[in-house]
Short mmCIF file of C-alpha atoms and ligand atoms in Angstrom, two decimals:
data_model
loop_
_atom_site.label_atom_id
_atom_site.label_comp_id
_atom_site.label_asym_id
_atom_site.label_seq_id
_atom_site.Cartn_x
_atom_site.Cartn_y
_atom_site.Cartn_z
CA MET A 1 0.17 0.25 0.15
CA GLN A 2 1.16 3.59 -0.51
CA ALA A 3 0.82 5.37 3.02
CA LYS A 4 1.35 9.16 1.22
CA THR A 5 -1.03 9.31 -1.50
CA LYS A 6 -4.44 8.16 -1.49
CA PRO A 7 -6.16 8.30 -4.43
CA ALA A 8 -10.48 8.81 -4.27
CA GLY A 9 -10.85 5.45 -5.61
CA LYS A 10 -9.08 3.82 -2.63
CA VAL A 11 -10.08 5.65 -0.09
CA ILE A 12 -13.82 5.40 -0.65
CA LEU A 13 -12.36 0.92 -1.03
CA HIS A 14 -11.94 1.61 2.74
CA ARG A 15 -14.93 3.59 3.94
CA LEU A 16 -16.80 0.26 2.04
CA ALA A 17 -14.81 -2.08 3.81
CA CYS A 18 -15.19 -0.38 7.01
CA VAL A 19 -19.00 -0.80 6.55
CA TYR A 20 -18.93 -3.93 6.47
CA ASN A 21 -15.58 -5.04 8.45
CA LYS A 22 -16.53 -4.81 12.71
CA TRP A 23 -12.81 -3.65 12.25
CA CYS A 24 -11.46 -0.41 10.62
CA CYS A 25 -8.94 1.53 12.51
CA LYS A 26 -5.95 4.47 11.58
CA VAL A 27 -2.95 2.05 13.65
CA LEU A 28 -3.35 -1.77 14.20
CA VAL A 29 -1.61 -1.97 17.24
CA VAL A 30 -0.56 -6.48 17.31
CA GLY A 31 0.15 -7.17 20.46
CA GLY A 32 -0.17 -5.36 23.82
CA GLY A 33 3.40 -5.86 25.41
CA SER A 34 5.82 -4.13 26.28
CA GLY A 35 6.52 -2.46 22.62
CA GLY A 36 3.35 -2.20 21.44
CA CYS A 37 1.00 -0.89 24.97
CA ALA A 38 3.80 1.10 25.53
CA MET A 39 3.88 2.53 21.75
CA ALA A 40 -0.21 2.86 21.91
CA ALA A 41 -0.02 4.94 24.41
CA LYS A 42 2.22 7.32 22.21
CA LEU A 43 0.24 6.60 19.36
CA SER A 44 -3.18 7.57 21.02
CA SER A 45 -2.76 10.45 22.24
CA HIS A 46 -1.17 11.45 18.98
CA LEU A 47 -3.77 10.26 16.52
CA GLY A 48 -7.57 11.24 19.62
CA LYS A 49 -9.64 8.42 20.68
CA ASP A 50 -10.16 4.77 18.89
CA LYS A 51 -8.00 6.00 15.64
CA VAL A 52 -5.99 2.47 17.15
CA ILE A 53 -6.67 -0.40 17.41
CA VAL A 54 -4.97 -2.98 20.46
CA LEU A 55 -4.59 -6.28 19.09
CA GLU A 56 -4.50 -8.93 22.68
CA PRO A 57 -6.07 -11.66 23.97
CA GLU A 58 -4.51 -11.75 27.19
CA ASP A 59 -5.78 -10.96 30.53
CA ARG A 60 -3.06 -9.79 32.19
CA HIS A 61 0.47 -8.29 30.99
CA TYR A 62 3.86 -9.52 33.17
CA TYR A 63 6.13 -7.45 33.49
CA GLN A 64 9.37 -10.55 32.31
CA PRO A 65 11.76 -8.68 33.48
CA MET A 66 10.79 -9.41 37.13
CA PHE A 67 10.86 -13.60 36.46
CA THR A 68 14.18 -13.85 36.81
CA LEU A 69 13.71 -12.91 40.22
CA ILE A 70 11.16 -14.47 40.75
CA GLY A 71 12.83 -17.66 40.26
CA GLY A 72 15.55 -16.82 42.92
CA GLY A 73 13.20 -15.74 45.98
CA MET A 74 13.30 -12.27 45.32
CA LYS A 75 9.64 -11.15 43.96
CA ARG A 76 6.55 -12.80 43.64
CA LEU A 77 4.68 -13.01 40.90
CA GLU A 78 1.24 -11.36 41.52
CA GLN A 79 3.80 -8.74 41.88
CA SER A 80 5.16 -8.86 38.20
CA TYR A 81 2.00 -8.08 36.08
CA LYS A 82 -1.47 -6.12 35.84
CA THR A 83 -4.63 -6.14 33.83
CA MET A 84 -3.53 -5.51 30.32
CA ALA A 85 -7.74 -3.59 30.42
CA GLU A 86 -4.96 -1.17 33.96
CA VAL A 87 -2.10 -1.31 31.51
CA LEU A 88 -3.49 -0.43 27.94
CA PRO A 89 -4.07 3.45 27.21
CA LYS A 90 -8.30 3.90 27.43
CA LYS A 91 -8.00 6.24 24.06
CA ALA A 92 -6.66 2.97 22.26
CA LYS A 93 -9.52 0.29 21.94
CA TRP A 94 -8.96 -2.95 23.02
CA VAL A 95 -10.23 -6.31 20.46
CA LYS A 96 -8.84 -9.24 23.27
CA GLU A 97 -8.51 -11.97 20.07
CA LYS A 98 -5.95 -12.82 18.77
CA ALA A 99 -4.48 -12.50 14.86
CA MET A 100 -4.63 -15.51 13.77
CA GLU A 101 -3.80 -14.01 9.60
CA PHE A 102 -1.77 -10.81 8.52
CA ASP A 103 -2.22 -9.54 5.35
CA PRO A 104 -0.89 -7.08 4.50
CA ASP A 105 -1.33 -6.63 0.87
CA ASN A 106 -4.79 -5.34 1.74
CA ASN A 107 -4.43 -4.03 4.88
CA THR A 108 -5.64 -6.80 6.77
CA VAL A 109 -5.27 -8.73 9.95
CA CYS A 110 -8.21 -11.43 10.93
CA THR A 111 -9.03 -12.63 14.06
CA SER A 112 -9.35 -15.67 16.45
CA GLY A 113 -13.08 -14.54 16.64
CA GLY A 114 -13.18 -14.29 12.78
CA ASP A 115 -13.70 -10.60 12.36
CA THR A 116 -11.47 -9.19 9.41
CA ILE A 117 -9.54 -6.05 11.16
CA LYS A 118 -8.69 -3.26 8.28
CA TYR A 119 -5.91 -1.09 8.95
CA ASP A 120 -4.75 2.34 7.51
CA PHE A 121 -0.94 1.11 9.48
CA LEU A 122 0.24 -1.36 10.95
CA LEU A 123 2.84 -2.04 14.22
CA ILE A 124 3.28 -6.40 14.91
CA ALA A 125 5.01 -5.75 18.57
CA THR A 126 3.46 -10.12 19.39
CA GLY A 127 6.23 -10.45 20.60
CA LEU A 128 8.09 -14.40 20.95
CA GLN A 129 6.49 -17.39 21.82
CA LEU A 130 8.07 -19.80 24.08
CA LYS A 131 8.55 -23.68 22.36
CA TYR A 132 9.05 -26.16 24.80
CA GLU A 133 7.42 -28.34 23.29
CA LYS A 134 10.30 -28.50 20.84
CA ILE A 135 13.08 -30.68 23.40
CA PRO A 136 11.15 -33.72 24.02
CA GLY A 137 10.92 -33.93 26.98
CA LEU A 138 10.99 -30.36 28.76
CA ALA A 139 7.19 -29.76 27.89
CA GLU A 140 6.27 -32.89 31.11
CA ALA A 141 9.52 -32.38 33.15
CA LEU A 142 8.07 -28.96 33.70
CA GLU A 143 5.00 -30.30 34.70
CA ILE A 144 5.73 -32.85 37.07
CA PRO A 145 4.80 -32.24 40.57
CA ASN A 146 7.68 -31.79 42.68
CA GLY A 147 9.88 -32.54 39.67
CA LYS A 148 13.03 -31.17 39.44
CA VAL A 149 13.51 -29.17 35.46
CA CYS A 150 12.18 -25.91 36.33
CA SER A 151 12.54 -22.45 33.93
CA ILE A 152 11.87 -18.49 34.87
CA TYR A 153 10.18 -17.62 31.07
CA SER A 154 7.32 -18.62 31.57
CA PRO A 155 4.71 -16.86 34.17
CA LYS A 156 3.52 -20.97 34.51
CA TYR A 157 6.58 -21.78 36.05
CA ALA A 158 8.92 -18.90 37.35
CA GLU A 159 7.81 -19.25 40.97
CA GLY A 160 8.79 -23.02 40.53
CA VAL A 161 12.32 -21.92 39.71
CA TYR A 162 12.46 -21.11 44.04
CA ASP A 163 11.00 -24.23 45.27
CA VAL A 164 13.23 -26.53 43.45
CA LEU A 165 16.14 -24.49 44.38
CA ARG A 166 14.28 -24.91 47.75
CA ARG A 167 14.40 -28.50 47.41
CA THR A 168 18.18 -29.07 46.09
CA THR A 169 19.97 -30.05 48.94
CA GLY A 170 23.29 -31.19 46.40
CA GLY A 171 23.80 -32.39 42.49
CA ASN A 172 24.58 -31.93 39.43
CA LEU A 173 22.95 -28.29 38.57
CA ILE A 174 22.76 -28.07 35.10
CA PHE A 175 21.37 -24.58 33.43
CA THR A 176 21.17 -23.90 29.34
CA PHE A 177 21.21 -21.16 26.96
CA PRO A 178 18.80 -22.84 23.85
CA ASP A 179 20.28 -22.73 19.47
CA SER A 180 17.69 -20.00 18.97
CA PRO A 181 17.51 -15.45 19.77
CA VAL A 182 15.27 -15.68 22.89
CA LYS A 183 14.24 -12.46 24.77
CA CYS A 184 16.89 -11.32 27.41
CA PRO A 185 19.41 -12.96 26.40
CA GLY A 186 21.18 -12.40 30.16
CA ALA A 187 18.31 -13.19 31.70
CA PRO A 188 19.60 -17.65 31.71
CA GLN A 189 23.16 -17.01 33.38
CA LYS A 190 21.34 -14.51 35.60
CA ILE A 191 19.67 -17.65 37.21
CA VAL A 192 23.26 -19.18 37.47
CA TYR A 193 24.69 -16.92 39.03
CA ILE A 194 21.56 -16.30 41.65
CA VAL A 195 21.35 -19.93 42.50
CA GLU A 196 25.23 -20.17 43.43
CA HIS A 197 25.02 -17.30 46.00
CA TYR A 198 21.15 -18.77 47.19
CA PHE A 199 24.49 -22.25 48.05
CA ARG A 200 27.01 -19.77 49.29
CA LYS A 201 24.55 -17.73 51.41
CA LEU A 202 23.45 -21.67 52.88
CA GLY A 203 27.01 -22.61 53.46
CA LYS A 204 26.30 -25.36 50.77
CA ARG A 205 27.85 -24.70 48.28
CA ASP A 206 30.05 -27.90 48.15
CA LYS A 207 26.83 -29.34 48.15
CA VAL A 208 26.76 -28.07 44.65
CA ASN A 209 28.30 -28.62 40.85
CA ILE A 210 26.85 -25.77 38.88
CA THR A 211 27.77 -26.40 35.04
CA TYR A 212 25.83 -23.55 32.49
CA ASN A 213 25.67 -24.70 29.26
CA THR A 214 24.55 -22.16 25.73
CA ALA A 215 24.97 -22.53 22.46
CA LEU A 216 26.24 -19.53 21.49
CA PRO A 217 30.11 -19.26 21.43
CA VAL A 218 30.71 -16.55 23.49
CA LEU A 219 29.14 -16.67 27.26
CA PHE A 220 28.09 -12.37 26.66
CA GLY A 221 27.89 -10.87 22.96
CA VAL A 222 29.65 -7.69 23.97
CA LYS A 223 33.46 -8.35 24.94
CA HIS A 224 33.57 -5.70 27.10
CA TYR A 225 30.82 -7.16 30.29
CA ALA A 226 32.00 -11.02 28.92
CA ASP A 227 35.88 -9.21 30.20
CA ALA A 228 34.08 -9.34 33.74
CA LEU A 229 31.17 -12.28 33.35
CA TRP A 230 34.40 -14.78 33.09
CA PRO A 231 36.61 -14.35 36.08
CA ILE A 232 33.06 -14.45 37.53
CA CYS A 233 32.44 -17.97 36.92
CA LYS A 234 36.52 -18.49 37.61
CA LYS A 235 35.70 -17.37 40.89
CA ARG A 236 32.83 -18.79 42.03
CA ASN A 237 33.67 -21.78 40.00
CA ILE A 238 30.61 -22.25 37.19
CA THR A 239 31.36 -24.22 34.35
CA VAL A 240 30.75 -22.65 31.63
CA ASN A 241 30.58 -24.99 28.24
CA THR A 242 29.77 -23.20 25.54
CA ARG A 243 28.27 -23.98 21.55
CA ARG A 244 26.10 -26.52 23.35
CA ASN A 245 22.53 -27.04 22.45
CA LEU A 246 20.34 -28.54 25.21
CA VAL A 247 18.26 -31.04 22.80
CA GLU A 248 16.36 -34.35 25.07
CA VAL A 249 15.50 -34.39 28.72
CA ARG A 250 14.67 -38.05 30.35
CA HIS A 251 12.81 -36.74 32.87
CA ALA A 252 12.03 -40.87 34.28
CA GLU A 253 16.08 -41.18 34.63
CA ASP A 254 16.92 -37.18 35.33
CA ILE A 255 18.94 -36.87 31.82
CA ALA A 256 19.64 -34.19 30.06
CA VAL A 257 20.75 -34.41 26.07
CA PHE A 258 23.09 -31.54 25.23
CA GLU A 259 24.75 -31.67 21.13
CA ASP A 260 27.91 -30.51 20.84
CA LEU A 261 27.16 -28.38 17.34
CA GLU A 262 31.04 -27.82 16.65
CA ASN A 263 30.32 -30.94 16.17
CA PRO A 264 26.95 -32.48 15.05
CA GLY A 265 25.33 -35.89 16.19
CA GLN A 266 28.04 -36.07 18.98
CA LEU A 267 25.71 -36.34 22.15
CA CYS A 268 26.15 -36.20 25.87
CA GLU A 269 24.40 -37.44 29.42
CA GLU A 270 24.72 -34.98 32.23
CA LYS A 271 22.89 -36.38 34.63
CA TYR A 272 21.05 -33.40 37.40
CA SER A 273 18.91 -32.65 40.28
CA LEU A 274 18.13 -29.52 39.48
CA LEU A 275 17.11 -28.68 34.92
CA HIS A 276 17.11 -24.33 34.62
CA ALA A 277 15.41 -24.81 30.36
CA VAL A 278 15.62 -21.76 28.51
CA PRO A 279 12.83 -23.05 25.70
CA PRO A 280 13.59 -22.22 21.84
CA MET A 281 11.30 -18.96 20.92
CA SER A 282 10.65 -18.08 17.65
CA ALA A 283 7.81 -15.10 16.24
CA PRO A 284 4.48 -16.26 16.70
CA ASP A 285 3.44 -18.89 13.41
CA GLU A 286 0.60 -17.09 12.84
CA LEU A 287 2.57 -14.09 12.00
CA THR A 288 5.20 -16.15 11.31
CA LYS A 289 3.30 -17.90 8.21
CA CYS A 290 2.78 -14.60 6.34
CA ARG A 291 5.61 -15.22 4.82
CA LYS A 292 6.12 -11.49 2.04
CA LEU A 293 6.26 -10.37 6.80
CA MET A 294 9.91 -12.34 7.27
CA ASN A 295 13.23 -11.98 6.69
CA THR A 296 14.67 -15.67 5.89
CA ALA A 297 15.25 -15.87 10.45
CA GLY A 298 11.69 -15.82 10.93
CA PHE A 299 11.02 -12.11 11.77
CA VAL A 300 10.15 -8.90 10.82
CA ASP A 301 11.31 -7.71 8.03
CA VAL A 302 12.31 -3.65 8.87
CA ASN A 303 14.97 -1.17 7.95
CA ASN A 304 17.43 -1.46 11.29
CA SER A 305 17.24 2.31 11.54
CA THR A 306 13.97 3.23 10.62
CA LEU A 307 12.56 0.41 11.81
CA GLN A 308 10.45 0.64 9.00
CA HIS A 309 9.00 -2.65 6.83
CA VAL A 310 11.68 -2.44 3.94
CA ARG A 311 8.67 -3.67 1.31
CA TYR A 312 5.36 -2.61 3.20
CA SER A 313 5.57 1.34 4.38
CA ASN A 314 2.49 1.08 6.07
CA VAL A 315 4.05 -1.32 8.47
CA PHE A 316 6.18 -0.88 10.73
CA ALA A 317 7.11 -3.19 14.09
CA ILE A 318 8.63 -2.04 17.48
CA GLY A 319 10.52 -5.89 19.76
CA ASP A 320 11.30 -8.86 19.95
CA SER A 321 9.78 -9.87 16.25
CA SER A 322 11.81 -6.98 14.74
CA GLY A 323 14.29 -8.98 12.85
CA THR A 324 16.85 -5.57 13.65
CA PRO A 325 19.56 -7.32 14.89
CA ASN A 326 20.01 -6.81 18.61
CA SER A 327 19.14 -7.54 21.69
CA LYS A 328 15.36 -7.93 22.75
CA THR A 329 15.02 -6.80 25.99
CA ALA A 330 12.48 -4.09 27.19
CA ALA A 331 15.15 -1.36 27.12
CA ALA A 332 15.71 -2.43 23.70
CA ALA A 333 11.86 -1.91 22.60
CA ALA A 334 12.21 1.02 24.74
CA ALA A 335 14.14 3.09 22.97
CA GLN A 336 12.51 2.25 19.20
CA SER A 337 9.10 3.87 20.66
CA PRO A 338 9.70 7.26 19.68
CA VAL A 339 11.82 6.79 16.93
CA VAL A 340 8.95 3.83 15.85
CA PHE A 341 6.71 6.74 16.59
CA ARG A 342 8.07 9.86 15.09
CA ASN A 343 8.50 7.43 11.91
CA MET A 344 5.40 6.58 11.75
CA ILE A 345 3.34 9.72 11.86
CA ALA A 346 5.71 11.43 9.56
CA ALA A 347 5.12 8.40 7.10
CA MET A 348 0.86 9.39 7.24
CA GLU A 349 2.21 12.69 6.87
CA GLY A 350 3.63 11.74 3.80
CA LYS A 351 7.18 12.85 5.16
CA PRO A 352 10.28 10.96 5.14
CA LEU A 353 11.58 9.71 7.60
CA THR A 354 14.26 10.83 9.90
CA GLU A 355 14.45 9.63 13.06
CA VAL A 356 17.10 6.59 13.13
CA TYR A 357 17.28 3.72 16.16
CA ASP A 358 21.26 2.62 17.32
CA GLY A 359 20.18 -0.05 18.08
CA TYR A 360 20.49 0.24 22.18
CA ALA A 361 20.02 -2.30 24.32
CA SER A 362 20.45 -3.03 27.52
CA CYS A 363 20.60 -5.91 30.15
CA PRO A 364 20.76 -6.07 34.35
CA LEU A 365 23.21 -8.21 34.47
CA VAL A 366 21.79 -9.84 37.95
CA THR A 367 24.97 -11.47 39.60
CA GLY A 368 23.91 -12.69 42.72
CA TYR A 369 21.28 -11.43 45.87
CA SER A 370 22.97 -7.96 45.85
CA THR A 371 25.27 -7.25 42.25
CA CYS A 372 24.21 -6.16 39.47
CA ILE A 373 26.71 -5.48 36.04
CA LEU A 374 23.88 -2.64 33.89
CA ALA A 375 25.09 -3.87 29.86
CA GLU A 376 24.01 -1.66 27.66
CA PHE A 377 25.35 -1.87 24.26
CA ASP A 378 24.32 -0.07 21.11
CA TYR A 379 24.62 -2.50 17.76
CA SER A 380 28.09 -2.27 17.21
CA LEU A 381 27.82 -3.98 19.70
CA THR A 382 30.02 -1.90 22.40
CA PRO A 383 29.37 -0.52 24.85
CA LEU A 384 26.84 3.14 25.09
CA GLU A 385 26.69 3.22 29.31
CA THR A 386 23.81 5.92 30.87
CA PHE A 387 25.99 6.55 34.09
CA PRO A 388 29.33 8.43 34.74
CA VAL A 389 30.34 4.37 37.05
CA ALA A 390 31.89 1.83 34.72
CA GLN A 391 29.07 0.15 34.69
CA ASN A 392 31.57 -3.61 34.29
CA LYS A 393 31.82 -3.60 37.98
CA GLU A 394 29.23 -5.84 40.30
CA ARG A 395 27.38 -3.34 41.42
CA TYR A 396 24.39 -2.44 44.60
CA SER A 397 22.94 0.49 43.11
CA MET A 398 22.52 -1.38 39.73
CA PHE A 399 21.10 -4.10 41.51
CA ILE A 400 18.50 -2.08 43.95
CA MET A 401 18.06 -0.19 40.30
CA LYS A 402 16.83 -3.62 38.97
CA LYS A 403 14.49 -4.60 42.10
CA ASP A 404 12.75 -1.61 42.64
CA PHE A 405 13.76 1.55 40.80
CA MET A 406 13.00 0.26 36.83
CA PRO A 407 9.47 -2.07 37.54
CA LEU A 408 8.43 1.83 38.57
CA LEU A 409 9.76 3.19 35.67
CA TYR A 410 8.26 0.64 33.51
CA TRP A 411 4.24 0.45 35.19
CA LYS A 412 4.57 4.68 35.47
CA LEU A 413 6.99 5.61 32.14
CA MET A 414 7.54 2.97 29.87
CA LEU A 415 3.92 1.47 30.00
CA PRO A 416 2.05 5.12 29.83
CA GLY A 417 4.43 5.84 26.79
CA HIS A 418 6.55 8.16 28.10
CA TRP A 419 10.07 6.42 28.97
CA ASN A 420 12.28 6.98 25.21
CA GLY A 421 15.33 4.78 26.70
CA PRO A 422 18.72 6.63 27.99
CA GLY A 423 19.39 8.31 25.91
CA LEU A 424 18.86 11.62 27.55
CA MET A 425 19.82 10.15 31.13
CA ARG A 426 22.73 9.77 28.46
CA LYS A 427 23.24 12.60 27.82
CA LEU A 428 23.00 14.31 30.99
CA PHE A 429 25.69 12.71 32.98
CA GLY A 430 27.51 12.98 29.52
CA VAL A 431 29.03 16.04 31.03
CA PHE A 432 30.36 14.24 33.84
CA LYS A 433 32.18 11.22 32.11
CA PRO A 434 33.82 13.76 28.74
CA ASN A 435 35.82 10.58 27.99
CA LYS A 436 33.06 8.33 27.33
CA LYS A 437 30.21 8.60 24.59
C1 LIG B 501 15.35 0.52 30.68
O1 LIG B 501 14.82 1.42 30.15
C2 LIG B 501 14.16 -0.39 30.85
O2 LIG B 501 12.75 -0.13 29.10
C3 LIG B 501 11.98 0.12 30.12
C4 LIG B 501 14.75 -2.12 31.21
O3 LIG B 501 14.45 -2.76 31.71
C5 LIG B 501 13.27 -2.91 32.81
C6 LIG B 501 16.08 -1.76 32.06
O4 LIG B 501 16.29 -2.83 33.03
C7 LIG B 501 17.12 -0.65 31.85
C8 LIG B 501 17.93 -1.16 32.39
C9 LIG B 501 16.50 0.28 30.82
C10 LIG B 501 17.58 1.12 31.01
C11 LIG B 501 17.24 2.26 31.76
C12 LIG B 501 18.80 2.64 32.64
C13 LIG B 501 18.72 4.15 33.42
C14 LIG B 501 19.65 2.50 32.56
#
């Protein structure tokens, strides 16, 4: 579709479509997660009442960055969510259905309720789906009452992680990172550090062996922080195996099967007393089946700078489903939000897109019950830090920021559309650190 100028015929056709379709809108936001909710707030406050529809089937909106802390027993699940009705902007219309079929050539999305929503602009903010079932035995193992397998990634299992932890008295504690892009790529190792500290605090560290098996070739993608994390693993006797991928869980025998990704087909078995598994993830199937919208890796094919779709000028993406090569975190969605907003408005007004996303993402790497390394970086994987302190050090201040300040910032500023990431703060603090960017 041409977003800029609409011929009269198209306008009439659009009006007619609105008569026959149940729903019709200026902007359709698919997904009411971090990016979708913040963008619906920005767009509906700019465009006015009922110009924006949010398509979101869930009742609850979870603050997912809290799940690691829940796994460590530092927060409870009830503290991590609000109702969707509470967080979605009042000026937007909430259709509590799922997007089932995308038709970008006709500017429509079909819903689970059998409706067709016609849009002028589409914002894809679906996030990722968790695919526990892709690892044979894993989904079943997670359902076993008083079992040994756990996972912070789902609200269904996050509290169970702390239950498994409290039941574990010794043996092999095994942690994984899957062979797929994941949301919050730091989380699979944050839970390792928390669990290690848990046993140290109890005076039982010598009773457990701790191993982190990651499918990645590195511990962390940004060297500046990886160089800080490797010595932490060494000092705390955490074994790290890279290029090792969980392929099966044989829960009857408490055995996890891993494949050596450097030697495909070569398997090894490990007996566990606690297995923390991170599922493979992908964009939702309903989205990936619309091949025209996706890149070859299975994410929405948008321009890395403008976040506009490379083929459909009236389609944008924000957050984890986007194909941009940044780390998938809420902080990244926050930094993307002003870019998507201003570029979408420019596209509506037929003006050139001028806003550029630099790939900013941040990851508060919690390293125990009182410390955190705040990693912040851009597309080039160079640090892009906010505070005038060495952020590659474990700090109590960053831990408090992660645990107590970030949830407030999220609910009070980000979701209502007022948080654009820490860019402005970085510039202000930049006065105190002339040598840093
Ligand atoms: C951030 O913007 C954000 O999104 C709201 C997070 O997720 C909850 C974060 O964890 C962080 C660290 C940021 C970046 C913010 C600052 C103040 C550095």
